[in-house]
GROMACS .gro file of C-alpha atoms in nm:
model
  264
    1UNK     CA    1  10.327  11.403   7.544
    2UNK     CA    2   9.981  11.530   7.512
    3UNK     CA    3   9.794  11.664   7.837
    4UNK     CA    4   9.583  11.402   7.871
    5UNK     CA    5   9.878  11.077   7.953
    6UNK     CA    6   9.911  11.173   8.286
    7UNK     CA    7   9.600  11.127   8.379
    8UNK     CA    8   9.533  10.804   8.151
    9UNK     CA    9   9.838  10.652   8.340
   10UNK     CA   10   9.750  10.748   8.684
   11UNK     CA   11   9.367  10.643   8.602
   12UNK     CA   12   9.505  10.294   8.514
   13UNK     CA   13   9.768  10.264   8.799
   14UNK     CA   14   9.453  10.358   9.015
   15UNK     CA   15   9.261  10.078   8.838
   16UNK     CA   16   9.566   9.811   8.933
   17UNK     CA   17   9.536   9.900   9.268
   18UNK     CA   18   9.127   9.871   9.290
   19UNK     CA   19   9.198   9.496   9.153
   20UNK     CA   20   9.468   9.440   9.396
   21UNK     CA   21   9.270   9.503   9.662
   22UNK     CA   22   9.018   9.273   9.610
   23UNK     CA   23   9.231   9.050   9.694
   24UNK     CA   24   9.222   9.173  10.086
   25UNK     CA   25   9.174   8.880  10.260
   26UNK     CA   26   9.276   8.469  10.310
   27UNK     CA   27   9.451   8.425  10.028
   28UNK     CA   28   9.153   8.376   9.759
   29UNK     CA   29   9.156   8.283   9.407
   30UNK     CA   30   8.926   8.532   9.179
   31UNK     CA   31   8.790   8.513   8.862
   32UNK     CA   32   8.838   8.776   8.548
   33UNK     CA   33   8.469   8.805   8.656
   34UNK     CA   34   8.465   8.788   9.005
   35UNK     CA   35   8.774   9.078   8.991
   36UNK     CA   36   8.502   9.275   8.734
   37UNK     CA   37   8.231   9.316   8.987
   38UNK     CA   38   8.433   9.347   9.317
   39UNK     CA   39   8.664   9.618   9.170
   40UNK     CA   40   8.341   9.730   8.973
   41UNK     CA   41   8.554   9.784   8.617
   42UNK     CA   42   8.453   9.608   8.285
   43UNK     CA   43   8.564   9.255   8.251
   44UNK     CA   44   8.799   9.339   7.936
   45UNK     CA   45   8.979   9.663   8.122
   46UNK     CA   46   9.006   9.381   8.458
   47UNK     CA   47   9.181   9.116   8.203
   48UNK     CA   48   9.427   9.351   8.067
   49UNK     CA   49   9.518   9.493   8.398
   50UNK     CA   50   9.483   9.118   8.520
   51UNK     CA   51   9.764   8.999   8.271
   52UNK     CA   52   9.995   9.327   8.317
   53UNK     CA   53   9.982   9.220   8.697
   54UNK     CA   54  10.105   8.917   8.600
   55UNK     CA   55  10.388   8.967   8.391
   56UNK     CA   56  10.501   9.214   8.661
   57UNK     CA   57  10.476   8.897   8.935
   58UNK     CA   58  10.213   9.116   9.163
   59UNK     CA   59   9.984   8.838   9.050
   60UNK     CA   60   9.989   8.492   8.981
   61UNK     CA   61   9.779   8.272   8.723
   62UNK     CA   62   9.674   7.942   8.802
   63UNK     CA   63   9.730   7.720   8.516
   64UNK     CA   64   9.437   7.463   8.624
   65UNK     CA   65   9.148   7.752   8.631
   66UNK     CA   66   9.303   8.030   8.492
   67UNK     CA   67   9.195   8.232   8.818
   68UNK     CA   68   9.409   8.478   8.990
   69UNK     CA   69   9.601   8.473   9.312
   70UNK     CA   70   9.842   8.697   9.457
   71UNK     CA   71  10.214   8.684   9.328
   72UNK     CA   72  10.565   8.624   9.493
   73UNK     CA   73  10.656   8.932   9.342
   74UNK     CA   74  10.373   9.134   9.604
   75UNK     CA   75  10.531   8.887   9.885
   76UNK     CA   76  10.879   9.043   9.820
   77UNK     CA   77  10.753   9.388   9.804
   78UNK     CA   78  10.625   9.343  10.150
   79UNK     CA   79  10.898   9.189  10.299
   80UNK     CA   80  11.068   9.582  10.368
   81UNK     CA   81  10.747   9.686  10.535
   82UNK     CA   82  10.700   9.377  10.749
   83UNK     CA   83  11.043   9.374  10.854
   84UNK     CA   84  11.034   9.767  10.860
   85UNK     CA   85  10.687   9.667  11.085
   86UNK     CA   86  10.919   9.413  11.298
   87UNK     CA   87  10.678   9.104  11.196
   88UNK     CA   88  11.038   8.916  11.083
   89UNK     CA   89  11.175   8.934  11.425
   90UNK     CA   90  10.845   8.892  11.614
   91UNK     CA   91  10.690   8.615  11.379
   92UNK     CA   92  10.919   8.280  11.566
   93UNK     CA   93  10.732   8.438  11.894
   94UNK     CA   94  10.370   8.432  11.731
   95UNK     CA   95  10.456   8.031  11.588
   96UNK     CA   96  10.519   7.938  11.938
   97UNK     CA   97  10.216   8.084  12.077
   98UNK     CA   98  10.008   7.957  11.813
   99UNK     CA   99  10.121   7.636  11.844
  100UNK     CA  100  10.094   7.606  12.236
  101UNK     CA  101   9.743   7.737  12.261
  102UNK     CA  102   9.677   7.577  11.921
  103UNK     CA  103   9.450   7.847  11.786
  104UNK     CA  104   9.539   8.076  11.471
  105UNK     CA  105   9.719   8.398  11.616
  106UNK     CA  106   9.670   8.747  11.388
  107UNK     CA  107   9.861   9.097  11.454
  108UNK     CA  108   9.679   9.431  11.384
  109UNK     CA  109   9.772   9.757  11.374
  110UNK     CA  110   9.555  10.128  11.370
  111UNK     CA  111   9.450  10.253  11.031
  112UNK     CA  112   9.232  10.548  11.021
  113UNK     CA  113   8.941  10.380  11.233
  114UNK     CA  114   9.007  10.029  11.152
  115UNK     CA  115   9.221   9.766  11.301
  116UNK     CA  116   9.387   9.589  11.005
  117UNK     CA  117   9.477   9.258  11.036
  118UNK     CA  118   9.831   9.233  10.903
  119UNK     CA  119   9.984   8.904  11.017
  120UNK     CA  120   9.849   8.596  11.115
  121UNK     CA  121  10.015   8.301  11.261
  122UNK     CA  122   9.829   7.965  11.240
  123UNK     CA  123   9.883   7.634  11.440
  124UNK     CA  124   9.987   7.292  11.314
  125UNK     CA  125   9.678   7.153  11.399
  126UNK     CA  126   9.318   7.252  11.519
  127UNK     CA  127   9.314   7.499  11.264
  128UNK     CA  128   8.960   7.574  11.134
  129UNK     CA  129   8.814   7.888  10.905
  130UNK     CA  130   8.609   8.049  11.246
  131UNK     CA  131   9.001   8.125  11.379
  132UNK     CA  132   9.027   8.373  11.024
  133UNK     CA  133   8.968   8.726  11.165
  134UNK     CA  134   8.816   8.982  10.897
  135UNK     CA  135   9.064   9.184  10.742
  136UNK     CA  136   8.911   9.517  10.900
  137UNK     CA  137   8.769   9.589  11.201
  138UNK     CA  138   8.602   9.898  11.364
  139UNK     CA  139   8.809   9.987  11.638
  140UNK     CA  140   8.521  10.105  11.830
  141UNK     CA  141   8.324   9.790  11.791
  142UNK     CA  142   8.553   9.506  11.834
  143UNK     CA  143   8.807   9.313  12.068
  144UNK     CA  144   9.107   9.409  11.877
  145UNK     CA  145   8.993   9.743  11.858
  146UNK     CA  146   8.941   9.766  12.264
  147UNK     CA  147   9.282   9.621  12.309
  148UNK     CA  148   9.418   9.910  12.083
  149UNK     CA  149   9.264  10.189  12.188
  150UNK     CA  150   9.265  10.099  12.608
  151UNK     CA  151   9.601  10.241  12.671
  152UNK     CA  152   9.542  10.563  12.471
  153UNK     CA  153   9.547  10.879  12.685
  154UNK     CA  154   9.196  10.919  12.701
  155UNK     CA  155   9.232  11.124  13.065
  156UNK     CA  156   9.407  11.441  12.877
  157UNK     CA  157   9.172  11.451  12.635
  158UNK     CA  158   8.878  11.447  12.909
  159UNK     CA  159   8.984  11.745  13.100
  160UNK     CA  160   9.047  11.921  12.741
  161UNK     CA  161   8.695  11.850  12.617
  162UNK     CA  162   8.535  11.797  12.930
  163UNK     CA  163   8.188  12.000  12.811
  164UNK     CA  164   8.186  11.791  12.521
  165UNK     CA  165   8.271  11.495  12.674
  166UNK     CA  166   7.993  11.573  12.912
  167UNK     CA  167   7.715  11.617  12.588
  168UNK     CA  168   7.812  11.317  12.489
  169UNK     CA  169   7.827  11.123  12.773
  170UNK     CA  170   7.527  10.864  12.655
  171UNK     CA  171   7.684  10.803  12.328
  172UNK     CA  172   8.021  10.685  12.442
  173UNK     CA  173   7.945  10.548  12.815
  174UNK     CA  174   7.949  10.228  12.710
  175UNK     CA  175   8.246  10.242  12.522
  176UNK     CA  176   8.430  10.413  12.797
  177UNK     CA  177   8.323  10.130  13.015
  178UNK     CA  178   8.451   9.874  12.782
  179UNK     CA  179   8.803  10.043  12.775
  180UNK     CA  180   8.802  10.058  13.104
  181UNK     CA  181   8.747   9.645  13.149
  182UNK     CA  182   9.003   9.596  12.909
  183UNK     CA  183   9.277   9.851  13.135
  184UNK     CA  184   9.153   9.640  13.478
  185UNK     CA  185   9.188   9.292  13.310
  186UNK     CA  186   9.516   9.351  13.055
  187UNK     CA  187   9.293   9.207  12.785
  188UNK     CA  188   8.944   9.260  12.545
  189UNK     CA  189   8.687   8.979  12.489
  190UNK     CA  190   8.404   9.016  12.255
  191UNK     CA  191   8.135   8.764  12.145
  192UNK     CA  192   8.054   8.790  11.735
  193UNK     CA  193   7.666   8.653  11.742
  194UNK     CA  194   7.672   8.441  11.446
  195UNK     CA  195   7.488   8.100  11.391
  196UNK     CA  196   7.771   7.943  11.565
  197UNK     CA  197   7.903   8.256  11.808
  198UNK     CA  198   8.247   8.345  11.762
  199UNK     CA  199   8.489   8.450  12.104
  200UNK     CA  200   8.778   8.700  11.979
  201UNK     CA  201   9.049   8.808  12.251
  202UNK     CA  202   9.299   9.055  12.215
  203UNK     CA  203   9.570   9.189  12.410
  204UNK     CA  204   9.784   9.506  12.354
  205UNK     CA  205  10.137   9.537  12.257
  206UNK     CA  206  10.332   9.826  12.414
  207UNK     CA  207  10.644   9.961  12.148
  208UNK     CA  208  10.992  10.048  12.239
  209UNK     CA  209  10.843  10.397  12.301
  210UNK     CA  210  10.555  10.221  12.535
  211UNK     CA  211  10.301  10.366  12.290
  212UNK     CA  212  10.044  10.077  12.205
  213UNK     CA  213   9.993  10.085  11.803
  214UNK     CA  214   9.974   9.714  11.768
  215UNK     CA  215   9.748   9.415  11.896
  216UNK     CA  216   9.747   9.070  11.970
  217UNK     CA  217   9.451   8.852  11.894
  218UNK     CA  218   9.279   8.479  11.843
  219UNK     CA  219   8.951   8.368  11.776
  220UNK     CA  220   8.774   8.038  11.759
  221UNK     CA  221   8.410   7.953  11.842
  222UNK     CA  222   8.284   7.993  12.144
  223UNK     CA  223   8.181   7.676  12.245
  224UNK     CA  224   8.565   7.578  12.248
  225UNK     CA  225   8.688   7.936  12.347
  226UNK     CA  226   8.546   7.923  12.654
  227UNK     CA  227   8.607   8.153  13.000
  228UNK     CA  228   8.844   7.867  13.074
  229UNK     CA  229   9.000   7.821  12.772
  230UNK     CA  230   9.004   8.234  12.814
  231UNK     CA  231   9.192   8.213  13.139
  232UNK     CA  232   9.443   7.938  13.061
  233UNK     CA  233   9.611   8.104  12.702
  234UNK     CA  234   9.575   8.490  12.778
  235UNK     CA  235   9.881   8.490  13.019
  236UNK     CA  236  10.065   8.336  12.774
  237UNK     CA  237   9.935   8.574  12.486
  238UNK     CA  238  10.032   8.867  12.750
  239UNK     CA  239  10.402   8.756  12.831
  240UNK     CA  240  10.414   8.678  12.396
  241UNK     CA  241  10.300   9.086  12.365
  242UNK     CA  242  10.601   9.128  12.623
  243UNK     CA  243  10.838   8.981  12.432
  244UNK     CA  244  10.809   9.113  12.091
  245UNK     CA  245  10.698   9.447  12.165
  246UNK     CA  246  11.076   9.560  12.169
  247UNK     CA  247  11.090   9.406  11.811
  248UNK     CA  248  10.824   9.666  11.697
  249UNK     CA  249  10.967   9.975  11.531
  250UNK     CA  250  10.762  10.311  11.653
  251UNK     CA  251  10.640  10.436  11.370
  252UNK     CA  252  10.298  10.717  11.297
  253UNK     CA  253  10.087  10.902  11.614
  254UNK     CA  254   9.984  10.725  11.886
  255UNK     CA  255   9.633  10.561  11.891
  256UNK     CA  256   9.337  10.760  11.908
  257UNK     CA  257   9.099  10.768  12.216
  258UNK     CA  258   8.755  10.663  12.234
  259UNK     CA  259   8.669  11.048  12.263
  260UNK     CA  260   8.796  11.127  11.999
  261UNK     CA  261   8.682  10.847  11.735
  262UNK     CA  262   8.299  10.958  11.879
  263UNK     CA  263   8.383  11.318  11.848
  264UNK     CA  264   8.455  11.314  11.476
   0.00000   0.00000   0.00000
């Protein structure tokens, strides 16, 4: 074995993986092309790795376009890390509450500085494309990202870093007073200005070890996700994070605070 297969096969395992994961997302249907210029590789090396991916069931084919989708075979590599997650056990819960408020429900969790959207549980009807959270979200800048980092021990870290805390008091005020809404209320709101606004809500969801590392969340457009609408379905997306938080295994550190996302 010559010294340079190594790093030939890890350079095209890393290649797999870029085209995988432009497939982050709702489930889309890409191109030989469209996989070239999101994973940024030349369209021959992306049809090779294309058809490997294939044959190994990580991706499927469709016969009618010849464009690629996401395999079983990637479904049933998950399944250990959802269940693992406890998304088996809690997904009956997230159904039902989908169903009764009749707006898509999605589960996130904390990576690095992002909530990731890992689960999403849509209604039988009234489903449209605006209730589709992105994948990733800032956790500084968005509802699910409030409802995650609330119930970290921010008051600790305060009287740890309290000079620093005090330079940088303009910077993360407003953020602070965000968190703060969401610990009084139980729940984040935040208003996406689009050409047709967007309302997301989230709500935390306490482990077995009452460490919050998961959230809770639905969106739909405003005009129908109104502070009524708001009102009537976030007690019932509160006593939902009651019931399967128990069903969610603890698992990494707890959340970062506010602090100490701005102080990085």
């Amino acid at each position: 074995m010559s010294p340079d297969e190594p790093r030939s096969g890890a350079r095209a395992v890393d290649r797999a993986i870029q085209v995988l994961n432009c497939f982050e997302g709702d489930d889309p249907e890409l191109s030989v092309s469209e996989l070239a210029h999101l994973a940024d590789l030349p369209v021959s090396t992306v049809h090779r790795l294309a058809q490997a991916l294939v044959r190994g069931r990580l991706l499927d084919q469709n016969p009618a376009n010849d464009r690629y989708r996401i395999g079983h075979g990637l479904a049933s590599l998950a399944r250990p890390a959802l269940a693992r997650l406890g998304l088996e056990s809690a997904a009956p819960h997230l159904y039902t509450l989908a169903a009764g408020i009749r707006i898509t429900v999605s589960v996130s969790v904390v990576e690095d500085r992002d909530a990731v959207t890992v689960f999403q549980a849509r209604p039988p009807v009234y489903f449209c494309p605006n209730q589709v959270p992105p994948v990733r979200q800032p956790l500084r800048a968005s509802a699910v990202g409030h409802a995650l980092l609330a119930p970290s021990p921010i008051s600790t870290i305060a009287e740890e870093h309290a000079e620093r805390r005090n330079s940088q008091r303009v910077r993360t005020g407003g953020l602070h007073t965000d968190l703060d809404r969401v610990r009084r209320t139980g729940f984040a709101s935040e208003l996406v200005p689009t050409d047709d606004p967007i309302r997301a809500i989230a709500v935390p969801i306490a482990g077995p070890d009452k460490r919050v590392r998961v959230a809770l969340a639905v969106q739909a457009r405003s005009a129908r996700l109104d502070a009524d609408l708001v009102r009537s379905i976030v007690p019932a997306m509160r006593a939902t994070a009651g019931r399967i938080g128990p069903l969610f295994q603890t698992h990494g550190g707890p959340t970062d605070s506010a602090f100490e996302l701005e102080s990085r």
